[in-house]
Amino acid sequence: MSLKAESVSPDWFKHKRADKNLIVNPVIPWLMIGFPVLILVAIVIYPTIWMGYHAFQNTNMMKLFYQDWEYIGWQNFATVLSDDRMWDSVGRLIQYLIFGACLEVLLGTILALTLFELVKSQLARVIILILLVLPMMLPPSIVATLWKFLLQAYNGAVNHLLIKIGILGPMERIEWLDAGLSLWSLTMVDVWQWTALPLLIVYSGRVSLPPAIYEAAKVDGASQFMVLRRLTLPLLKEIIAIAFIIRFMDAYKFVDKVYVMTSGGPAQSSELPVFIAFQKGIREVEIGEAAAYAWIIFAVAMVLITLFLKYLKKVLKAQTFA
Amino acid sequence: MAELELQSICKAFQHPVLDRLSLKVPQGEFFVIVGPSGIGKTTLLRCIAGLENLDGGKILFDGQDVTNVPPYQRGAAMTFESYALYPHKTVFENIASPLVAAKTEVTEIRRRVQDVTKLLQIPHLLERKPHEISGGQKQRTALGRTLVAKPKVYLLDEPISHLDAKIRAELRIQFHTLKELREVATVYVTHDYAEALSLGDRIGVMGDGGLVQIGTGREVFDQPNSLFVAQHLGQPTINVLDGQLQKDNEDLVFKSDEMQLPVSRELANKLKNDSGREVKIGLRPQFIHCLSEWENDKDLPVFSFQAEVELNEALGSYGVLLVKAMGKSLTVITSPEIHYSPGQKVELSIETNRSLYFDAQNGMNLGTDLTRMEADG
């Protein structure tokens, strides 16, 4: 005889389960899902398929107008990949990622930990955080416009300030948005706006670390530097990485400030891949080539995001029990 | 040579927690602080470790004032009730961390960590991370991290409270024999009175504002200076009855409603002018006996009374009887072999010379010397 307990539902329970107190017209769920699906199809799925199709056609403005494009195989991709303009922009993207995203995360981490260690009053912390986060609250196009004015070579406030404090002579000017400096200026503006995000992420991570282990470290005799190097940074490693991933993904599609401040110029010196795709597709109406651009960008993003998600999964798994 | 001295230290949060607390723990002494939760035991340890700033008073290690010395230079080792293990480090790294901070040689670190883990029976866990081990193992890791250091003062905050009974008993014995603990001063906090009585060279019972009584285990158990101490030490809790001292012919008696208990001669002499005074009587359950269990070779007690059993708990090594006698509820410790059923009538006797009398207002023990109490508290 088996000793396994049989699970027999009592009658009242069966009765309760059989009770259909929510009677819904079967059409309603379909309607509720249907509308969002339709919208998605209209603005995302259809254009994506359309783009996929045109990446293999020789579509441009005239051909689109007369609807007589034809299949040309992988030729669009070949054009894009052999274009120096594309490879130059990839180089600039890497430069931007290293000096933009990394600097933002580095500065954000330093600021967050300094804020936590030095400012002990909760009110002061909140006020400082709000001040630091303000730039992030502005729309990127506004920030870009603002800085475009500030960085004007002649009437710009930045140069004016530099002359005032004597770094520049009275007749000297820095051409912030000139070919040599434009990408650096863009990076600087982006750092100004987005440092607050890693700051917030790292700060909240630091706040959530248990104070008891810091006390234990103090009693153990660890110096401030040791606590930072052996406790705080290893424990915040994953959180800093997540902050970097978020900034990286943003940076990858960085186009707004480029568009407003330099339009990729002068002489295409501040173009980034996404901006070129936009330029090709919307300005030059080289639909086929722009579609190929978009596919390449999409494919690289897929690879990167897969790697990031894999990393995130590992992090989450490690943190479940901690 | 390591000695801890507290000179009237004060610490307040919203209300005063430590009020002019003074204490001297000589080298090699195992000083146990026992008290109800939330009374400030942990705060006291944190003050000694330097994690809290004092509002007044001085802390001396070895005669040196360390009141304003930061915790990492004080030379105290502390266990935390929440373990406070470093989550990203292995058990080995956790235990080794005070040695690493002190820049000890690698071979020496390895040797000492191994010694400690052997003692705590966790050598098989060295490579695991804190989230991979059980609560009891975490607690032993935390204890290991404390024991591995060579501090001037050990501060142990309920270090074995979450272990299972068997390991707890083993570690309790280890604490008695550990020579590291005998070289320095140790302050040990617990809420378990049995642990306190077992381990403490001296015991400090903590009440509001500081240590209510300091003494050896026997002293605080047999001669509690106040009702608070008497109620806190002992399991089952001491029976407390409200009543009055009255003159019955020439003898002093304790009277509470229908109950009338003779006061021991020694105490009656001391309190002979206190007839009519409101008092509380403390009767330890082990000093109330069922006459049916009375052993023949002992003299029969002079005083006995009838009671009715309400509840009988057989706890293995002893039984706990809840009885009603003369309108009062009493707890009695009995032999575990005899079964009592609710409603049964039993004849009880009280060792009246072991009764404790407390002032009804301030709870002070009327039997102890007033001069002693002042010295303690």
mmCIF file of C-alpha atoms in Angstrom, chain B residues 23-375:
data_model
loop_
_atom_site.group_PDB
_atom_site.id
_atom_site.type_symbol
_atom_site.label_atom_id
_atom_site.label_comp_id
_atom_site.label_asym_id
_atom_site.label_seq_id
_atom_site.Cartn_x
_atom_site.Cartn_y
_atom_site.Cartn_z
ATOM 1 C CA LEU B 23 33.066 48.715 34.140
ATOM 2 C CA LYS B 24 36.477 47.135 34.430
ATOM 3 C CA VAL B 25 37.222 43.862 32.664
ATOM 4 C CA PRO B 26 40.678 42.577 33.638
ATOM 5 C CA GLN B 27 42.895 40.534 31.369
ATOM 6 C CA GLY B 28 41.690 37.004 30.812
ATOM 7 C CA GLU B 29 38.231 37.649 32.119
ATOM 8 C CA PHE B 30 35.190 36.487 30.229
ATOM 9 C CA PHE B 31 32.571 39.093 31.024
ATOM 10 C CA VAL B 32 29.053 38.273 29.907
ATOM 11 C CA ILE B 33 26.374 40.876 29.462
ATOM 12 C CA VAL B 34 22.860 39.536 29.581
ATOM 13 C CA GLY B 35 19.643 41.442 29.234
ATOM 14 C CA PRO B 36 16.374 41.697 27.349
ATOM 15 C CA SER B 37 16.449 42.663 23.698
ATOM 16 C CA GLY B 38 16.540 46.330 22.808
ATOM 17 C CA ILE B 39 18.127 47.333 26.097
ATOM 18 C CA GLY B 40 21.422 48.498 24.563
ATOM 19 C CA LYS B 41 23.733 45.501 24.808
ATOM 20 C CA THR B 42 24.827 45.796 21.212
ATOM 21 C CA THR B 43 25.147 49.571 21.535
ATOM 22 C CA LEU B 44 27.557 49.055 24.407
ATOM 23 C CA LEU B 45 29.699 46.739 22.281
ATOM 24 C CA ARG B 46 29.600 49.163 19.367
ATOM 25 C CA CYS B 47 30.750 51.946 21.660
ATOM 26 C CA ILE B 48 33.667 49.825 22.854
ATOM 27 C CA ALA B 49 34.553 48.943 19.261
ATOM 28 C CA GLY B 50 34.423 52.599 18.301
ATOM 29 C CA LEU B 51 31.531 52.323 15.871
ATOM 30 C CA GLU B 52 29.487 54.764 17.949
ATOM 31 C CA ASN B 53 30.752 58.046 19.332
ATOM 32 C CA LEU B 54 30.287 58.466 23.047
ATOM 33 C CA ASP B 55 28.236 61.312 24.479
ATOM 34 C CA GLY B 56 30.423 61.254 27.543
ATOM 35 C CA GLY B 57 32.909 59.200 29.502
ATOM 36 C CA LYS B 58 36.100 57.394 28.576
ATOM 37 C CA ILE B 59 37.112 54.023 27.213
ATOM 38 C CA LEU B 60 40.532 52.652 28.106
ATOM 39 C CA PHE B 61 42.338 49.674 26.608
ATOM 40 C CA ASP B 62 45.294 48.705 28.755
ATOM 41 C CA GLY B 63 45.074 51.997 30.570
ATOM 42 C CA GLN B 64 45.312 53.958 27.313
ATOM 43 C CA ASP B 65 42.502 56.305 26.445
ATOM 44 C CA VAL B 66 41.034 55.149 23.112
ATOM 45 C CA THR B 67 37.842 57.187 23.278
ATOM 46 C CA ASN B 68 38.754 59.155 20.170
ATOM 47 C CA VAL B 69 40.763 56.481 18.392
ATOM 48 C CA PRO B 70 39.078 55.295 15.170
ATOM 49 C CA PRO B 71 37.865 51.671 15.215
ATOM 50 C CA TYR B 72 40.506 50.350 12.848
ATOM 51 C CA GLN B 73 43.294 51.468 15.177
ATOM 52 C CA ARG B 74 41.696 50.361 18.416
ATOM 53 C CA GLY B 75 42.581 46.713 18.352
ATOM 54 C CA ALA B 76 39.188 45.291 19.162
ATOM 55 C CA ALA B 77 37.726 42.291 17.347
ATOM 56 C CA MET B 78 33.978 42.070 17.127
ATOM 57 C CA THR B 79 31.367 39.632 15.859
ATOM 58 C CA PHE B 80 28.193 41.119 14.516
ATOM 59 C CA GLU B 81 24.802 39.667 15.163
ATOM 60 C CA SER B 82 23.996 40.028 11.458
ATOM 61 C CA TYR B 83 27.319 38.259 10.678
ATOM 62 C CA ALA B 84 28.394 41.085 8.321
ATOM 63 C CA LEU B 85 30.326 38.707 6.094
ATOM 64 C CA TYR B 86 31.798 40.109 2.893
ATOM 65 C CA PRO B 87 29.435 38.636 0.271
ATOM 66 C CA HIS B 88 31.963 38.565 -2.566
ATOM 67 C CA LYS B 89 34.680 36.790 -0.632
ATOM 68 C CA THR B 90 35.073 33.125 0.220
ATOM 69 C CA VAL B 91 34.928 31.838 3.769
ATOM 70 C CA PHE B 92 38.721 31.676 3.796
ATOM 71 C CA GLU B 93 39.067 35.284 2.622
ATOM 72 C CA ASN B 94 36.457 36.405 5.111
ATOM 73 C CA ILE B 95 38.239 34.811 8.026
ATOM 74 C CA ALA B 96 41.612 36.010 6.783
ATOM 75 C CA SER B 97 40.526 39.628 6.316
ATOM 76 C CA PRO B 98 41.723 41.018 9.689
ATOM 77 C CA LEU B 99 45.089 39.365 9.087
ATOM 78 C CA VAL B 100 45.263 40.759 5.562
ATOM 79 C CA ALA B 101 44.448 44.202 6.906
ATOM 80 C CA ALA B 102 47.263 43.808 9.407
ATOM 81 C CA LYS B 103 49.599 42.788 6.537
ATOM 82 C CA THR B 104 50.374 39.366 7.998
ATOM 83 C CA GLU B 105 52.546 36.907 6.070
ATOM 84 C CA VAL B 106 50.698 34.521 3.756
ATOM 85 C CA THR B 107 51.907 31.316 5.422
ATOM 86 C CA GLU B 108 50.989 32.679 8.817
ATOM 87 C CA ILE B 109 47.522 33.642 7.547
ATOM 88 C CA ARG B 110 47.001 30.162 6.155
ATOM 89 C CA ARG B 111 48.082 28.529 9.398
ATOM 90 C CA ARG B 112 45.914 30.650 11.643
ATOM 91 C CA VAL B 113 42.837 30.408 9.449
ATOM 92 C CA GLN B 114 43.240 26.638 9.397
ATOM 93 C CA ASP B 115 43.527 26.493 13.177
ATOM 94 C CA VAL B 116 40.406 28.556 13.631
ATOM 95 C CA THR B 117 38.333 26.678 11.061
ATOM 96 C CA LYS B 118 39.315 23.372 12.610
ATOM 97 C CA LEU B 119 38.167 24.652 15.958
ATOM 98 C CA LEU B 120 34.850 25.820 14.518
ATOM 99 C CA GLN B 121 34.418 22.659 12.427
ATOM 100 C CA ILE B 122 34.171 24.471 9.108
ATOM 101 C CA PRO B 123 37.423 23.517 7.301
ATOM 102 C CA HIS B 124 35.420 21.981 4.437
ATOM 103 C CA LEU B 125 33.746 25.320 3.658
ATOM 104 C CA LEU B 126 36.845 27.423 3.012
ATOM 105 C CA GLU B 127 36.236 27.859 -0.721
ATOM 106 C CA ARG B 128 32.529 28.653 -0.479
ATOM 107 C CA LYS B 129 30.934 32.074 -0.605
ATOM 108 C CA PRO B 130 28.638 33.295 2.180
ATOM 109 C CA HIS B 131 25.490 32.818 0.101
ATOM 110 C CA GLU B 132 26.344 29.152 -0.333
ATOM 111 C CA ILE B 133 26.430 28.251 3.359
ATOM 112 C CA SER B 134 23.777 27.969 6.061
ATOM 113 C CA GLY B 135 23.013 30.481 8.793
ATOM 114 C CA GLY B 136 24.881 28.522 11.446
ATOM 115 C CA GLN B 137 27.910 28.193 9.172
ATOM 116 C CA LYS B 138 27.819 31.924 8.482
ATOM 117 C CA GLN B 139 27.787 32.589 12.181
ATOM 118 C CA ARG B 140 30.789 30.322 12.670
ATOM 119 C CA THR B 141 32.587 32.094 9.833
ATOM 120 C CA ALA B 142 31.906 35.436 11.512
ATOM 121 C CA LEU B 143 33.158 34.034 14.797
ATOM 122 C CA GLY B 144 36.236 32.722 13.024
ATOM 123 C CA ARG B 145 36.970 36.152 11.595
ATOM 124 C CA THR B 146 36.916 37.512 15.139
ATOM 125 C CA LEU B 147 38.944 34.767 16.754
ATOM 126 C CA VAL B 148 41.680 34.813 14.109
ATOM 127 C CA ALA B 149 42.703 38.359 14.954
ATOM 128 C CA LYS B 150 44.945 38.987 17.923
ATOM 129 C CA PRO B 151 43.114 41.926 19.454
ATOM 130 C CA LYS B 152 43.309 43.619 22.804
ATOM 131 C CA VAL B 153 39.615 43.080 23.417
ATOM 132 C CA TYR B 154 37.184 40.521 22.064
ATOM 133 C CA LEU B 155 33.634 41.737 21.604
ATOM 134 C CA LEU B 156 31.234 38.901 20.886
ATOM 135 C CA ASP B 157 27.655 39.825 20.044
ATOM 136 C CA GLU B 158 25.497 36.718 20.375
ATOM 137 C CA PRO B 159 28.096 34.691 18.507
ATOM 138 C CA ILE B 160 26.447 31.304 18.903
ATOM 139 C CA SER B 161 22.775 32.212 19.091
ATOM 140 C CA HIS B 162 21.800 30.832 15.694
ATOM 141 C CA LEU B 163 23.596 27.516 15.915
ATOM 142 C CA ASP B 164 21.875 24.243 16.585
ATOM 143 C CA ALA B 165 21.896 23.027 20.169
ATOM 144 C CA LYS B 166 24.631 20.439 19.712
ATOM 145 C CA ILE B 167 27.213 22.768 18.162
ATOM 146 C CA ARG B 168 26.236 25.473 20.588
ATOM 147 C CA ALA B 169 27.022 23.217 23.518
ATOM 148 C CA GLU B 170 30.335 22.230 21.930
ATOM 149 C CA LEU B 171 31.336 25.828 21.297
ATOM 150 C CA ARG B 172 30.320 26.786 24.792
ATOM 151 C CA ILE B 173 32.859 24.277 26.066
ATOM 152 C CA GLN B 174 35.411 25.631 23.583
ATOM 153 C CA PHE B 175 34.916 29.117 24.968
ATOM 154 C CA HIS B 176 35.825 27.819 28.406
ATOM 155 C CA THR B 177 39.110 26.415 27.197
ATOM 156 C CA LEU B 178 40.188 28.769 24.382
ATOM 157 C CA LYS B 179 43.498 30.194 25.451
ATOM 158 C CA GLU B 180 43.240 33.151 23.042
ATOM 159 C CA LEU B 181 40.262 34.361 25.025
ATOM 160 C CA ARG B 182 42.171 34.001 28.277
ATOM 161 C CA GLU B 183 44.985 36.260 27.147
ATOM 162 C CA VAL B 184 42.810 39.324 26.659
ATOM 163 C CA ALA B 185 39.580 40.801 27.946
ATOM 164 C CA THR B 186 36.377 39.490 26.435
ATOM 165 C CA VAL B 187 32.943 41.037 26.500
ATOM 166 C CA TYR B 188 30.261 38.628 25.454
ATOM 167 C CA VAL B 189 26.666 39.636 24.840
ATOM 168 C CA THR B 190 23.793 37.198 24.986
ATOM 169 C CA HIS B 191 20.127 37.073 25.817
ATOM 170 C CA ASP B 192 20.346 33.439 26.909
ATOM 171 C CA TYR B 193 20.746 33.336 30.684
ATOM 172 C CA ALA B 194 21.993 29.732 30.639
ATOM 173 C CA GLU B 195 24.800 30.722 28.262
ATOM 174 C CA ALA B 196 25.618 33.620 30.535
ATOM 175 C CA LEU B 197 25.718 31.514 33.675
ATOM 176 C CA SER B 198 27.798 28.882 31.935
ATOM 177 C CA LEU B 199 30.393 31.147 30.355
ATOM 178 C CA GLY B 200 30.693 34.243 32.443
ATOM 179 C CA ASP B 201 33.511 34.703 34.913
ATOM 180 C CA ARG B 202 31.351 37.604 35.851
ATOM 181 C CA ILE B 203 27.931 38.521 34.573
ATOM 182 C CA GLY B 204 26.495 41.954 34.071
ATOM 183 C CA VAL B 205 22.738 42.153 33.857
ATOM 184 C CA MET B 206 21.756 45.055 31.697
ATOM 185 C CA GLY B 207 18.665 47.095 32.346
ATOM 186 C CA ASP B 208 17.602 50.589 31.371
ATOM 187 C CA GLY B 209 20.631 52.837 31.231
ATOM 188 C CA GLY B 210 23.318 50.364 32.141
ATOM 189 C CA LEU B 211 24.317 47.362 34.191
ATOM 190 C CA VAL B 212 21.860 46.718 36.971
ATOM 191 C CA GLN B 213 23.964 44.096 38.700
ATOM 192 C CA ILE B 214 27.447 42.734 38.242
ATOM 193 C CA GLY B 215 28.590 39.551 39.859
ATOM 194 C CA THR B 216 29.445 35.895 39.420
ATOM 195 C CA GLY B 217 26.770 33.611 38.092
ATOM 196 C CA ARG B 218 25.877 32.369 41.568
ATOM 197 C CA GLU B 219 25.642 35.871 42.941
ATOM 198 C CA VAL B 220 23.280 37.221 40.329
ATOM 199 C CA PHE B 221 21.192 34.076 40.386
ATOM 200 C CA ASP B 222 20.934 33.591 44.147
ATOM 201 C CA GLN B 223 21.058 37.187 45.287
ATOM 202 C CA PRO B 224 19.571 39.312 42.546
ATOM 203 C CA ASN B 225 19.640 42.898 43.690
ATOM 204 C CA SER B 226 16.338 43.668 42.041
ATOM 205 C CA LEU B 227 13.195 42.091 40.704
ATOM 206 C CA PHE B 228 14.382 42.881 37.165
ATOM 207 C CA VAL B 229 17.466 40.707 37.566
ATOM 208 C CA ALA B 230 15.522 37.934 39.257
ATOM 209 C CA GLN B 231 12.965 37.882 36.463
ATOM 210 C CA HIS B 232 15.572 37.897 33.767
ATOM 211 C CA LEU B 233 17.655 34.986 35.011
ATOM 212 C CA GLY B 234 16.132 31.563 35.325
ATOM 213 C CA GLN B 235 13.909 29.326 33.309
ATOM 214 C CA PRO B 236 10.981 28.972 33.974
ATOM 215 C CA THR B 237 10.665 32.572 35.118
ATOM 216 C CA ILE B 238 10.503 33.267 38.808
ATOM 217 C CA ASN B 239 7.014 33.427 40.392
ATOM 218 C CA VAL B 240 6.199 36.945 41.535
ATOM 219 C CA LEU B 241 3.318 37.731 43.886
ATOM 220 C CA ASP B 242 2.176 41.083 45.236
ATOM 221 C CA GLY B 243 1.495 41.304 48.923
ATOM 222 C CA GLN B 244 2.226 42.828 52.265
ATOM 223 C CA LEU B 245 4.508 42.116 55.193
ATOM 224 C CA GLN B 246 2.442 41.616 58.333
ATOM 225 C CA LYS B 247 2.928 40.679 61.961
ATOM 226 C CA ASP B 248 1.474 37.335 62.922
ATOM 227 C CA ASN B 249 1.933 37.060 66.671
ATOM 228 C CA GLU B 250 5.659 37.633 66.985
ATOM 229 C CA ASP B 251 6.582 36.361 63.496
ATOM 230 C CA LEU B 252 6.753 38.347 60.296
ATOM 231 C CA VAL B 253 4.680 36.875 57.460
ATOM 232 C CA PHE B 254 4.077 37.650 53.835
ATOM 233 C CA LYS B 255 0.374 37.969 53.135
ATOM 234 C CA SER B 256 -1.257 38.056 49.744
ATOM 235 C CA ASP B 257 -5.030 37.605 49.738
ATOM 236 C CA GLU B 258 -5.573 34.171 51.304
ATOM 237 C CA MET B 259 -1.922 33.175 50.959
ATOM 238 C CA GLN B 260 0.288 33.549 53.966
ATOM 239 C CA LEU B 261 3.968 32.631 53.868
ATOM 240 C CA PRO B 262 6.417 32.777 56.758
ATOM 241 C CA VAL B 263 9.415 35.054 56.293
ATOM 242 C CA SER B 264 12.768 33.428 57.049
ATOM 243 C CA ARG B 265 14.232 34.325 60.414
ATOM 244 C CA GLU B 266 17.301 36.053 59.007
ATOM 245 C CA LEU B 267 15.234 38.358 56.842
ATOM 246 C CA ALA B 268 12.608 38.876 59.516
ATOM 247 C CA ASN B 269 15.300 40.299 61.762
ATOM 248 C CA LYS B 270 16.321 42.741 59.093
ATOM 249 C CA LEU B 271 12.762 43.791 58.280
ATOM 250 C CA LYS B 272 11.235 43.684 61.745
ATOM 251 C CA ASN B 273 10.197 47.329 61.548
ATOM 252 C CA ASP B 274 8.689 46.987 58.101
ATOM 253 C CA SER B 275 5.377 45.452 59.056
ATOM 254 C CA GLY B 276 2.693 46.708 56.686
ATOM 255 C CA ARG B 277 5.156 47.361 53.880
ATOM 256 C CA GLU B 278 3.993 46.579 50.309
ATOM 257 C CA VAL B 279 6.356 44.015 48.829
ATOM 258 C CA LYS B 280 6.666 41.550 45.965
ATOM 259 C CA ILE B 281 7.797 38.046 46.703
ATOM 260 C CA GLY B 282 9.899 36.046 44.251
ATOM 261 C CA LEU B 283 9.623 32.267 44.424
ATOM 262 C CA ARG B 284 11.882 30.336 42.068
ATOM 263 C CA PRO B 285 10.012 27.342 40.561
ATOM 264 C CA GLN B 286 12.772 24.964 41.657
ATOM 265 C CA PHE B 287 12.296 25.936 45.301
ATOM 266 C CA ILE B 288 8.638 24.926 45.305
ATOM 267 C CA HIS B 289 8.176 21.178 45.741
ATOM 268 C CA CYS B 290 5.439 18.635 45.539
ATOM 269 C CA LEU B 291 5.367 16.829 48.845
ATOM 270 C CA SER B 292 4.609 13.556 47.092
ATOM 271 C CA GLU B 293 8.100 13.743 45.568
ATOM 272 C CA TRP B 294 9.762 14.641 48.836
ATOM 273 C CA GLU B 295 12.743 12.429 49.516
ATOM 274 C CA ASN B 296 12.564 10.581 52.796
ATOM 275 C CA ASP B 297 15.992 11.429 54.049
ATOM 276 C CA LYS B 298 15.285 15.180 54.041
ATOM 277 C CA ASP B 299 13.464 16.836 56.885
ATOM 278 C CA LEU B 300 9.879 17.506 56.084
ATOM 279 C CA PRO B 301 9.323 21.201 55.607
ATOM 280 C CA VAL B 302 7.307 23.015 58.168
ATOM 281 C CA PHE B 303 5.212 24.843 55.675
ATOM 282 C CA SER B 304 2.933 23.287 53.078
ATOM 283 C CA PHE B 305 -0.314 24.001 51.298
ATOM 284 C CA GLN B 306 -2.847 22.569 48.848
ATOM 285 C CA ALA B 307 -2.867 23.379 45.145
ATOM 286 C CA GLU B 308 -4.699 22.329 42.017
ATOM 287 C CA VAL B 309 -2.866 21.358 38.833
ATOM 288 C CA GLU B 310 -3.761 23.389 35.767
ATOM 289 C CA LEU B 311 -1.145 22.236 33.282
ATOM 290 C CA ASN B 312 1.739 19.804 33.227
ATOM 291 C CA GLU B 313 4.639 20.144 30.776
ATOM 292 C CA ALA B 314 7.037 17.205 30.727
ATOM 293 C CA LEU B 315 10.298 18.569 29.323
ATOM 294 C CA GLY B 316 12.516 15.529 29.491
ATOM 295 C CA SER B 317 14.937 16.407 32.244
ATOM 296 C CA TYR B 318 12.314 18.105 34.384
ATOM 297 C CA GLY B 319 8.613 18.806 34.418
ATOM 298 C CA VAL B 320 6.923 22.164 34.677
ATOM 299 C CA LEU B 321 3.710 22.302 36.622
ATOM 300 C CA LEU B 322 1.303 25.212 36.474
ATOM 301 C CA VAL B 323 -0.795 25.185 39.610
ATOM 302 C CA LYS B 324 -3.378 27.327 41.315
ATOM 303 C CA ALA B 325 -3.060 27.760 45.032
ATOM 304 C CA MET B 326 -4.976 30.120 47.262
ATOM 305 C CA GLY B 327 -6.109 32.123 44.283
ATOM 306 C CA LYS B 328 -2.590 32.516 42.839
ATOM 307 C CA SER B 329 -0.973 30.927 39.783
ATOM 308 C CA LEU B 330 2.407 29.363 40.433
ATOM 309 C CA THR B 331 5.002 27.571 38.322
ATOM 310 C CA VAL B 332 6.647 24.575 39.907
ATOM 311 C CA ILE B 333 9.479 22.388 38.740
ATOM 312 C CA THR B 334 8.803 18.704 39.291
ATOM 313 C CA SER B 335 10.359 15.388 38.555
ATOM 314 C CA PRO B 336 9.675 14.406 34.935
ATOM 315 C CA GLU B 337 8.677 10.830 35.731
ATOM 316 C CA ILE B 338 5.542 11.589 37.664
ATOM 317 C CA HIS B 339 2.515 12.495 35.651
ATOM 318 C CA TYR B 340 0.082 15.055 36.928
ATOM 319 C CA SER B 341 -3.276 15.580 35.298
ATOM 320 C CA PRO B 342 -5.195 18.859 35.242
ATOM 321 C CA GLY B 343 -7.543 19.219 38.182
ATOM 322 C CA GLN B 344 -5.448 16.958 40.390
ATOM 323 C CA LYS B 345 -4.876 18.150 43.942
ATOM 324 C CA VAL B 346 -1.278 18.296 45.090
ATOM 325 C CA GLU B 347 0.407 19.201 48.342
ATOM 326 C CA LEU B 348 3.098 21.840 47.809
ATOM 327 C CA SER B 349 5.829 23.120 50.013
ATOM 328 C CA ILE B 350 7.985 26.217 49.622
ATOM 329 C CA GLU B 351 11.575 26.579 50.769
ATOM 330 C CA THR B 352 10.748 29.821 52.458
ATOM 331 C CA ASN B 353 14.367 30.611 53.289
ATOM 332 C CA ARG B 354 15.033 30.802 49.509
ATOM 333 C CA SER B 355 12.221 33.316 48.904
ATOM 334 C CA LEU B 356 13.259 36.715 47.662
ATOM 335 C CA TYR B 357 11.531 39.888 48.788
ATOM 336 C CA PHE B 358 11.453 43.011 46.677
ATOM 337 C CA ASP B 359 10.219 46.487 47.357
ATOM 338 C CA ALA B 360 6.886 46.957 45.607
ATOM 339 C CA GLN B 361 7.829 50.403 44.304
ATOM 340 C CA ASN B 362 11.439 50.258 43.110
ATOM 341 C CA GLY B 363 11.863 46.483 42.893
ATOM 342 C CA MET B 364 14.993 46.423 45.054
ATOM 343 C CA ASN B 365 15.830 43.209 46.872
ATOM 344 C CA LEU B 366 15.129 43.755 50.567
ATOM 345 C CA GLY B 367 17.401 40.893 51.539
ATOM 346 C CA THR B 368 20.667 42.110 50.066
ATOM 347 C CA ASP B 369 22.960 44.617 51.614
ATOM 348 C CA LEU B 370 22.186 48.141 50.548
ATOM 349 C CA THR B 371 25.867 49.044 50.540
ATOM 350 C CA ARG B 372 26.585 46.276 48.039
ATOM 351 C CA MET B 373 23.880 47.484 45.700
ATOM 352 C CA GLU B 374 25.304 50.957 45.596
ATOM 353 C CA ALA B 375 28.722 49.604 44.776
#
